[in-house]
Amino acid sequence: MSELNTDRRIRKTKKVIRDALTDLMEEKGFDGITVRDLTERADINRGTFYLHYRDKYDLLEQSEEEILTRLKKMQLDIKDLDIEDLYEYYLKEEPFPFVVQLFEYIQINGKFMRILMGPKGDPAFPSKLKSFLSGNMMQNLYGKANGNELNIPVDYIIAYVLSAQVGLIQQWLNSGMKESPKEIALIVLNITFMGPLQASGIISLEKIKRKSF
Amino acid sequence: MSELNTDRRIRKTKKVIRDALTDLMEEKGFDGITVRDLTERADINRGTFYLHYRDKYDLLEQSEEEILTRLKKMQLDIKDLDIEDLYEYYLKEEPFPFVVQLFEYIQINGKFMRILMGPKGDPAFPSKLKSFLSGNMMQNLYGKANGNELNIPVDYIIAYVLSAQVGLIQQWLNSGMKESPKEIALIVLNITFMGPLQASGIISLEKIKRKSF
DNA sequence: CAATTAATCAACACTATGTCCATTAATAGA
DNA sequence: TCTATTAATGGACATAGTGTTGATTAATTG
């Protein structure tokens, strides 16, 4: 409900504060920012800041929360995602719709998310993004991945995939979002399914097979 | 040379400050820490801190730098690493020695690195670690990965692999370093070579082959 | 147009910063 | 063991940021 603020002044104030946050984070990093910095940059009275946020941490949290809750809203219809469904898309060489949707939304908040996940950003945000992605895609992996021949603990598989996917998002943001959401979603699908070395053609699929298999 | 400080007092002071940094970062996150906090926790005079560090950022940077330069020292003998060499290890089911060495060193600084890369840590450290890993392992991938059938830009492959590997390191640290450096190095090798879904047995190698190939 | 409420301004006590200086204590080397 | 050196201490300083308050001004809504 905090979105549907009726008073134009509040909307305007919150906007300039958040714009100031984005810019200043890029310049000096989040923990180099003071409330003074924010209000000077936003050209508002310092007291006004405290009318809306408890402190700079509250501002950051609210800004992140807004992004994550909107992401969660688009997630509802794919709760019972199966690896076989994904496989169908892989065969059709089509990106999975949810992932396209995800990148479309990321694109909207591109600048802020790029900074948030960058070296001057919030060290907690990648974890938050991972646990969002995890909620979507990882449930049924748990079951299927047990008892694999190499005995790699499932947690490592999950950590690998989540971290890699966040890395792809970061690379996309840092390189200026040149690919369309569809294109980048297809890249994600292919690398994830084939593995990085196979998808890039560095190693052929045949070479992977090992004597022991 | 800053390591070989002859004066015992300096060594002692730096140690208690860095221990305080580690503990306080775990408790309240780096940017919640004040110099007062540090010196109270370390039980030294506040002025003493400024005898050794310019501010808390200097302390963090020196602490990270120490870890990274030591890492770089062990890296020298594997500069001309080839993907074929790695492939030999993969076939022999043996971890690559440098990676074992890497995890042995990480283990020594386990607690600090875990916190540094965690949600209360330094958002810049994962990038630093990536660029270290990149210096080692990525040069010759650039050449080989061009002109792959899927036309995935090489930067995405690299971002994927680096991010995934950092994710494995984090998972290892966060789960208490239960696997030996050899074991975790082998896990890294297998997942990287086969891809996560294949290594975990979720998808068979045969299924990956696609009509278009 | 009137009632409401957001934004401003100035002031407050408080905490942290980084830098002094004089003094004390520990250390290394002769 | 003694001495010169230098690290650590304790206290003080100006400066800057924090979060809150109360009185005042200005914008917004219905």
CSV table of C-alpha atoms in Angstrom, one decimal, chain A residues 203-204 206-209, chain B residues 82-93 189 193:
chain,number,residue,atom,x,y,z
A,203,ILE,CA,34.5,-29.3,-24.8
A,204,SER,CA,32.4,-31.6,-26.9
A,206,GLU,CA,31.5,-36.9,-26.3
A,207,LYS,CA,34.6,-36.0,-24.3
A,208,ILE,CA,32.7,-35.6,-21.1
A,209,LYS,CA,31.8,-39.3,-21.0
B,82,ASP,CA,45.6,-25.4,-20.8
B,83,ILE,CA,42.1,-26.8,-20.9
B,84,GLU,CA,43.6,-30.0,-22.1
B,85,ASP,CA,45.7,-30.3,-19.0
B,86,LEU,CA,42.6,-29.9,-16.9
B,87,TYR,CA,40.9,-32.5,-19.0
B,88,GLU,CA,43.6,-35.0,-18.2
B,89,TYR,CA,42.8,-34.5,-14.5
B,90,TYR,CA,39.2,-34.9,-15.1
B,91,LEU,CA,39.7,-38.2,-16.8
B,92,LYS,CA,41.9,-39.4,-14.0
B,93,GLU,CA,39.3,-38.3,-11.5
B,189,LEU,CA,36.4,-30.0,-11.3
B,193,PHE,CA,33.5,-30.0,-16.6
